[in-house]
Tab-separated table of C-alpha atoms and ligand atoms in Angstrom:
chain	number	residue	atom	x	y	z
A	787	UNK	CA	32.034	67.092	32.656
A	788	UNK	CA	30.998	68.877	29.638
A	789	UNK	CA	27.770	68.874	28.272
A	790	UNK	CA	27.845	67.064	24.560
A	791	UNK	CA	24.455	67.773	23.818
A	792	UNK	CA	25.206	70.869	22.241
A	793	UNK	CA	27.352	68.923	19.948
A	794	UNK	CA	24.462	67.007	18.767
A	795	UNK	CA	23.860	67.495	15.031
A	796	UNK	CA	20.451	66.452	13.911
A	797	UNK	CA	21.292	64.823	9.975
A	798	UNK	CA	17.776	63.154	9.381
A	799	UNK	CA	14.205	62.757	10.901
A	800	UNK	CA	10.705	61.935	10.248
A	801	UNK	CA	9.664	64.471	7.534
A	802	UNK	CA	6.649	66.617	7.607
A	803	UNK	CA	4.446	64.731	5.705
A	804	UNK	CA	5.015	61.503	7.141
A	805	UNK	CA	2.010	60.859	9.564
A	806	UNK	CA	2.994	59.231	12.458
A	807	UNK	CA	0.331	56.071	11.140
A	808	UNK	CA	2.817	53.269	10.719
A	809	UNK	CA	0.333	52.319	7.809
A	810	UNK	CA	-0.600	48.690	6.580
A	811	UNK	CA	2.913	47.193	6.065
A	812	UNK	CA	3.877	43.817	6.747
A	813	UNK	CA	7.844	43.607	8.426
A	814	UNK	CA	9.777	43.708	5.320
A	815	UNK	CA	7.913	45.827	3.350
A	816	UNK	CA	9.415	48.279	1.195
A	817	UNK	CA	6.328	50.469	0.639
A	818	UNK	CA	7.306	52.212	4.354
A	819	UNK	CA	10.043	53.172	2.162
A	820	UNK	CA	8.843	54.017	-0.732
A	821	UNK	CA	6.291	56.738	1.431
A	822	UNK	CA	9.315	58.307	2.423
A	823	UNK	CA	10.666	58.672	-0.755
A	824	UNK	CA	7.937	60.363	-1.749
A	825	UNK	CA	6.851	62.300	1.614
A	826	UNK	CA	10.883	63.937	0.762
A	827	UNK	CA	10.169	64.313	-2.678
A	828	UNK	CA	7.240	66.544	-2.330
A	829	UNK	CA	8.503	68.556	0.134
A	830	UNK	CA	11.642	69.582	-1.920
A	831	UNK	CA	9.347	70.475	-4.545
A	832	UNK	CA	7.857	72.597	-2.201
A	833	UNK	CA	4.178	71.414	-3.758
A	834	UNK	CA	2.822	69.757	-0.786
A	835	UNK	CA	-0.188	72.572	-0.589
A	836	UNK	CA	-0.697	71.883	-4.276
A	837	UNK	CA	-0.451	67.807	-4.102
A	838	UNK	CA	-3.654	65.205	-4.558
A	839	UNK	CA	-2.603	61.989	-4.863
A	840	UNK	CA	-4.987	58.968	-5.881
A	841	UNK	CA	-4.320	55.331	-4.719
A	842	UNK	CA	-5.427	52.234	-6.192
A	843	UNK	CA	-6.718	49.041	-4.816
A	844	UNK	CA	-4.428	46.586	-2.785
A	845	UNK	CA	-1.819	47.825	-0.406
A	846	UNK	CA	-0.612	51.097	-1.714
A	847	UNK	CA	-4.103	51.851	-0.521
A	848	UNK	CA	-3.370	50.551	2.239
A	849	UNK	CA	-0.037	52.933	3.268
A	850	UNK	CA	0.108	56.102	1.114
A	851	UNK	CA	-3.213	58.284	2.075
A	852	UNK	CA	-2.665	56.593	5.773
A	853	UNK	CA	0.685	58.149	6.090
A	854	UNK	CA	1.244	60.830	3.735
A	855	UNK	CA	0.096	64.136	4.893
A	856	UNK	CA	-1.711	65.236	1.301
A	857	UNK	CA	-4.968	65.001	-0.016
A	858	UNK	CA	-6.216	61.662	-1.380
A	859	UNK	CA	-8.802	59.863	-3.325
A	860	UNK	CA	-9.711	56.122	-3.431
A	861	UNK	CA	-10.470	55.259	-6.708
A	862	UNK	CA	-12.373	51.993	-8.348
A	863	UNK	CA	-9.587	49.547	-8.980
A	864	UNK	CA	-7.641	49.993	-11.692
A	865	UNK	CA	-8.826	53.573	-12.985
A	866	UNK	CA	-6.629	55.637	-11.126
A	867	UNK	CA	-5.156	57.423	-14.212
A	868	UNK	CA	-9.111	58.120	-15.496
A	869	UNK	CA	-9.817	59.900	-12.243
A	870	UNK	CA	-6.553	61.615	-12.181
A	871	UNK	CA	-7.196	62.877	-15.803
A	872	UNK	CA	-10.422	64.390	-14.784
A	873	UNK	CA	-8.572	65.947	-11.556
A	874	UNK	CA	-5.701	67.410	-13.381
A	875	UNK	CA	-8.394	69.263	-15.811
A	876	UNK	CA	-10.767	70.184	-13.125
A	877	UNK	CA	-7.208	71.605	-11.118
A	878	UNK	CA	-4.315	72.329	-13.816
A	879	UNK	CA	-2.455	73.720	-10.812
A	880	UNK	CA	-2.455	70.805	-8.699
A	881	UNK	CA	0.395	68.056	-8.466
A	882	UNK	CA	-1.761	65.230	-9.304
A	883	UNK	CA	0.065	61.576	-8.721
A	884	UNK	CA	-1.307	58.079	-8.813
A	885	UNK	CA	-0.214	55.153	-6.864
A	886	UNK	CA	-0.589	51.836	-8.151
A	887	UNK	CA	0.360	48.369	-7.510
A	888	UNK	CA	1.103	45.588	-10.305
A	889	UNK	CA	-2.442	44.517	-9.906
A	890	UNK	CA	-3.940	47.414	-10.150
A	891	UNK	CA	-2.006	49.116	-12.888
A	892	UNK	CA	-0.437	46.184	-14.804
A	893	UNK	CA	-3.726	43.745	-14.568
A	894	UNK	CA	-6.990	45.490	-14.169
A	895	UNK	CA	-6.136	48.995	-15.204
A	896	UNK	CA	-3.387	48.073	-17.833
A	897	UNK	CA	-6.087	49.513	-20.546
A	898	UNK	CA	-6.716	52.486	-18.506
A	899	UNK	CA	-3.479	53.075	-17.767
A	900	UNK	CA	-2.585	53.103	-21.345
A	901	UNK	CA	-5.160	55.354	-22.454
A	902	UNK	CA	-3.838	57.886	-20.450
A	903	UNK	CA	-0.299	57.861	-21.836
A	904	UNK	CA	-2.010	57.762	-25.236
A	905	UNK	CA	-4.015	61.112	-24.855
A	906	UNK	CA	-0.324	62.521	-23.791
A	907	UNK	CA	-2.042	63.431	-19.893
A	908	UNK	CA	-0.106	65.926	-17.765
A	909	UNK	CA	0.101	63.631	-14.561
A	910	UNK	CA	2.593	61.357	-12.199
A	911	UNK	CA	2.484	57.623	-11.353
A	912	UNK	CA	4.507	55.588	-8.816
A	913	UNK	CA	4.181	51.829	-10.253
A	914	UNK	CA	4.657	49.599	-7.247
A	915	UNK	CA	6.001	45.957	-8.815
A	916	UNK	CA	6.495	43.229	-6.357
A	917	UNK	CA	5.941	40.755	-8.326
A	918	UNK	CA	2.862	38.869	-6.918
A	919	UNK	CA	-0.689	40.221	-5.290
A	920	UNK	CA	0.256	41.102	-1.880
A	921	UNK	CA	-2.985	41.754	-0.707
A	922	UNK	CA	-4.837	38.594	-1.671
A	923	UNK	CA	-2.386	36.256	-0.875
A	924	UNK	CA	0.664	36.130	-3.300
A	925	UNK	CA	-0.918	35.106	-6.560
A	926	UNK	CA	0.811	35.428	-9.736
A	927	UNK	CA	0.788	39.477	-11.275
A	928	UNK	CA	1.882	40.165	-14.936
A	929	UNK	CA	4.988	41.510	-13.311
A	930	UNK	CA	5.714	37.892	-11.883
A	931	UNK	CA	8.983	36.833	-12.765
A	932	UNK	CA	9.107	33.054	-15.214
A	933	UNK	CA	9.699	30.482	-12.871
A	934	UNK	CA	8.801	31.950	-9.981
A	935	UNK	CA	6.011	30.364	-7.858
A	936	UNK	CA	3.328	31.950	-6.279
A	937	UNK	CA	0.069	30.446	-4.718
A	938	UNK	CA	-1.578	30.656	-8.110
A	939	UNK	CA	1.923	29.291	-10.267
A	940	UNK	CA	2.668	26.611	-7.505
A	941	UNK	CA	5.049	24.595	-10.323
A	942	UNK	CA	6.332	28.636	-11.339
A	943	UNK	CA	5.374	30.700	-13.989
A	944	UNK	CA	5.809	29.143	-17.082
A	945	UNK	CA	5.386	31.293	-20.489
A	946	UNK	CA	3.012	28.720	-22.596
A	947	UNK	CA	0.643	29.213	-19.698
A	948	UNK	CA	0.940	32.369	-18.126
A	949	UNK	CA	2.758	34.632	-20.537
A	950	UNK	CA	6.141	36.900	-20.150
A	951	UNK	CA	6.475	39.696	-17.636
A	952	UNK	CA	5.020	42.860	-17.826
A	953	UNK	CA	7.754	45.685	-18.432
A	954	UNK	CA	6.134	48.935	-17.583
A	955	UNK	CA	8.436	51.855	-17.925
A	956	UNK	CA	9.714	50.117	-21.390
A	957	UNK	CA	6.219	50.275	-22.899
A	958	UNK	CA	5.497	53.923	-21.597
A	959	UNK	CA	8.892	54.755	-22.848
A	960	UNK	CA	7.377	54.234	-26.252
A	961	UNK	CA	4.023	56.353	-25.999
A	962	UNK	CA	4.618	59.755	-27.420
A	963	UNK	CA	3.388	61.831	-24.842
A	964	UNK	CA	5.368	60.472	-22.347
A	965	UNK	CA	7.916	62.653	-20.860
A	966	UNK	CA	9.811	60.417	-18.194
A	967	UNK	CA	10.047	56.729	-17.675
A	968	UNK	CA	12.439	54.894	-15.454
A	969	UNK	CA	12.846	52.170	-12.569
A	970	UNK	CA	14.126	52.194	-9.860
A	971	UNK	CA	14.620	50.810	-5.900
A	972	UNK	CA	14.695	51.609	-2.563
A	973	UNK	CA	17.077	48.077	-1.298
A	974	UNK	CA	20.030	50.038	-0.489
A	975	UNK	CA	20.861	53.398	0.627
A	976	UNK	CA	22.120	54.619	-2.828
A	977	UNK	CA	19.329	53.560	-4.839
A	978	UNK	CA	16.472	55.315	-2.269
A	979	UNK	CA	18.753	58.474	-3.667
A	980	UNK	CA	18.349	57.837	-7.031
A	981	UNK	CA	14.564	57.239	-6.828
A	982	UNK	CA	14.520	60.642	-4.898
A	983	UNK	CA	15.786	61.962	-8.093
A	984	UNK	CA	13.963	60.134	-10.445
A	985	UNK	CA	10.666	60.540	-8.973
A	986	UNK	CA	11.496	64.167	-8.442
A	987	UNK	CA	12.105	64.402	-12.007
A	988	UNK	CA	9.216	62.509	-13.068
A	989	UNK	CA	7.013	65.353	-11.076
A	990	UNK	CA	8.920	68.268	-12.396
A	991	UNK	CA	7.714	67.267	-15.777
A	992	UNK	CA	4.200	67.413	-14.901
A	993	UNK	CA	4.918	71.045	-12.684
A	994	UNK	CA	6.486	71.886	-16.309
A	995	UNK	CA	3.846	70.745	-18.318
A	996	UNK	CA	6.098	68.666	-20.247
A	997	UNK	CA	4.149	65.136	-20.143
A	998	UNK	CA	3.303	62.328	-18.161
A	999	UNK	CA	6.249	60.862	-15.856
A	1000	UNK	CA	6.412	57.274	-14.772
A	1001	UNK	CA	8.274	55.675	-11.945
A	1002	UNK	CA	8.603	52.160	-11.521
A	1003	UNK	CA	9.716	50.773	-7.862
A	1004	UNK	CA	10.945	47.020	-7.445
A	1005	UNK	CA	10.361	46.169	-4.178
A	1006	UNK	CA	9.895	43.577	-1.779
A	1007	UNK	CA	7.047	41.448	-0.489
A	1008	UNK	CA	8.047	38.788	1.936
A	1009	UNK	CA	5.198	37.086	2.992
A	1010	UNK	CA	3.706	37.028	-1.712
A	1011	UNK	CA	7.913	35.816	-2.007
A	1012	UNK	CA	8.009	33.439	1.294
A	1013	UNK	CA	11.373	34.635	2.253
A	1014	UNK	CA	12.613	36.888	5.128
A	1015	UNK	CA	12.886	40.277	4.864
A	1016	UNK	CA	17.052	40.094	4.531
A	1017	UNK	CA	16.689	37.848	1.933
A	1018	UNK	CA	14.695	39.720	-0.025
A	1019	UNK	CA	17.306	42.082	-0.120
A	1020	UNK	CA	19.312	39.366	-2.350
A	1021	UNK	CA	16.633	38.305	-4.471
A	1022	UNK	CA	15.947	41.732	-5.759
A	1023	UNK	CA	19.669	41.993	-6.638
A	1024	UNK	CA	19.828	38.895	-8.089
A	1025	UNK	CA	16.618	38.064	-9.432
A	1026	UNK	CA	14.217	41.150	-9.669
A	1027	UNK	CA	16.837	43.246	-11.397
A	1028	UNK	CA	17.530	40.559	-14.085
A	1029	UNK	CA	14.323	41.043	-15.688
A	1030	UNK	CA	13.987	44.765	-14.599
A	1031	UNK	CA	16.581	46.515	-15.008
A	1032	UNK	CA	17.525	50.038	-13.101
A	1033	UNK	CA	17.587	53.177	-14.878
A	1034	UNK	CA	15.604	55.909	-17.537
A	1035	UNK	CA	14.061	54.776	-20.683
A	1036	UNK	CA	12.972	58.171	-21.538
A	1037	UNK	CA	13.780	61.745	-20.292
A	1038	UNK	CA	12.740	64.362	-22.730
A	1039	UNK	CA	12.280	68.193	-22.319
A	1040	UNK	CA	9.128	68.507	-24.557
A	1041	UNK	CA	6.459	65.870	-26.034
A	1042	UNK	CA	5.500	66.151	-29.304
B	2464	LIG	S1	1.489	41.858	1.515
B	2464	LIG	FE1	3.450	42.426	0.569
B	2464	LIG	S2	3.071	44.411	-0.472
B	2464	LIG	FE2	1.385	44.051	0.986
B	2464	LIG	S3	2.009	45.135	2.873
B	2464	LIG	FE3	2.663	42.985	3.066
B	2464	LIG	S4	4.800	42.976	2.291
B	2464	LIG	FE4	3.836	44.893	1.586
C-alpha cells in the first residue's frame, strides 16, 4: 500500500508567536481570534524583534500578553495610548501597539485616547468593541448598541438615558494626524483576511512614520450578549454591523 504521508501538504498551523497559553477566553470568544490575526500580522511584517505591545484593563489583558510571544506592558486602565506615547519616544524603532477594549478605550480612556490622535502620535491600536463589559459582567459600554439590554440597561439602551453609540474609527477618521482608520471582523473566514490587511496596514503606517493607525474589531461576547456562540455569528451580521459598518474611513500616505 503506498505511503500517503508524503502527500501531506501542511496549508496552516499555529504561528510562531502564538504561545501555546489558551489565554482567558470564554467558548465563543472572538479575541482567540483576533490574537491570531495579529500573531500573523506581525510576523509578515517581519517586526516581531522590534514589537511592544501595551494592553489595557478587562480581557484583552486577559489574552494578548498571555499568548502573544512579544513584549508587553500592563498599563493603568484607560491610558494605554499615554504610556505608548512615552514608549514610542523613548524607542522610535520599536512597533509600539495598544490593545484596548470598549471600556477601556471608549469609557475611561476616551480622553486619553483622544489626546493622542490630537498630538498626531506615531503608534497602533486594536479597538476591541463587543458591545458590553465582558469582564465585569455585561454592563452597558458606549459601544452598546440602542435597545440592546445588558445587566446595567435591563429594559435596553435607550438614548434619553444612556446616549448613542460610540463610533470609534469615524471620530479618529477626523483627527488630522491620523493616518488609518477602519473596522473590521473576524466572523467569517473572509473578513479575518481583510483585518489581516487592514491591521497590517494600520502598522505599516506607523513602520513608515506616516501617523497613527486605528483598527476597530466587532466581535463577539456570548456570555455580556446571552446567546450561544453560533448565534452570535448572526447577530453581528445582522445587528453589530448595522450600526458599525465594515470598511476604511481614512487611508492616507502622509499627515499633515
Ligand atoms: S467575557 Fe466576553 S470578551 Fe471577555 S473573554 Fe468572555 S467572551 Fe471574551
Amino acid at each position: 500500500m503506498k505511503d500517503k504521508s508524503s502527500d501531506v501538504k501542511k496549508v496552516t498551523g499555529r504561528p510562531d508567536l502564538r504561545l501555546l497559553s489558551l489565554g482567558m477566553y470564554c467558548p465563543g470568544c472572538h479575541y482567540g481570534i483576533i490574537t491570531r490575526v495579529i500573531c500573523e500580522v506581525i510576523e509578515e511584517l517581519g517586526v516581531a524583534g522590534k514589537a511592544i505591545g501595551l494592553a489595557g484593563v478587562g480581557c484583552s489583558f486577559g489574552g494578548a500578553p498571555m499568548t502573544i510571544d512579544i513584549d508587553w506592558t500592563s498599563c493603568p486602565h484607560g491610558r494605554a495610548p499615554a504610556m505608548a506615547t512615552a514608549i514610542k519616544r523613548i524607542y522610535p524603532d520599536a512597533m509600539v501597539l495598544t490593545v484596548q477594549g470598549d471600556g477601556d478605550l471608549g469609557a475611561i480612556g476616551l480622553g486619553c485616547f483622544m489626546n493622542a490622535l490630537v498630538r498626531g502620535e506615531n503608534l497602533t491600536t486594536i479597538f476591541l468593541n463587543n458591545a458590553v463589559y465582558g469582564t465585569t459582567g455585561g454592563q452597558m459600554a458606549p459601544t452598546t448598541l440602542l435597545g440592546m439590554k445588558t445587566t446595567t440597561t435591563p429594559l435596553g439602551r435607550d438614548i434619553q438615558t444612556n446616549g448613542y453609540p460610540l463610533h470609534v474609527p469615524e471620530l479618529a477618521a477626523t483627527m488630522r494626524g491620523v493616518a488609518y482608520a477602519a473596522r473590521c471582523t473576524v466572523h467569517t473566514p473572509a473578513n479575518f483576511q481583510k483585518a489581516k490587511k487592514s491591521l497590517k496596514t494600520a502598522i505599516q503606517k506607523q513602520i513608515d512614520g506616516i501617523g497613527y493607525g486605528i483598527v476597530e474589531f466587532v466581535s463577539a461576547c456570548p456570555p455580556g450578549w446571552g446567546l450561544k456562540p453560533l448565534e452570535c455569528l448572526d447577530y453581528i451580521s445582522e445587528r453589530m454591523l448595522e450600526e458599525y459598518p465594515l470598511g476604511e474611513f481614512k487611508n492616507v500616505d502622509k499627515t499633515d
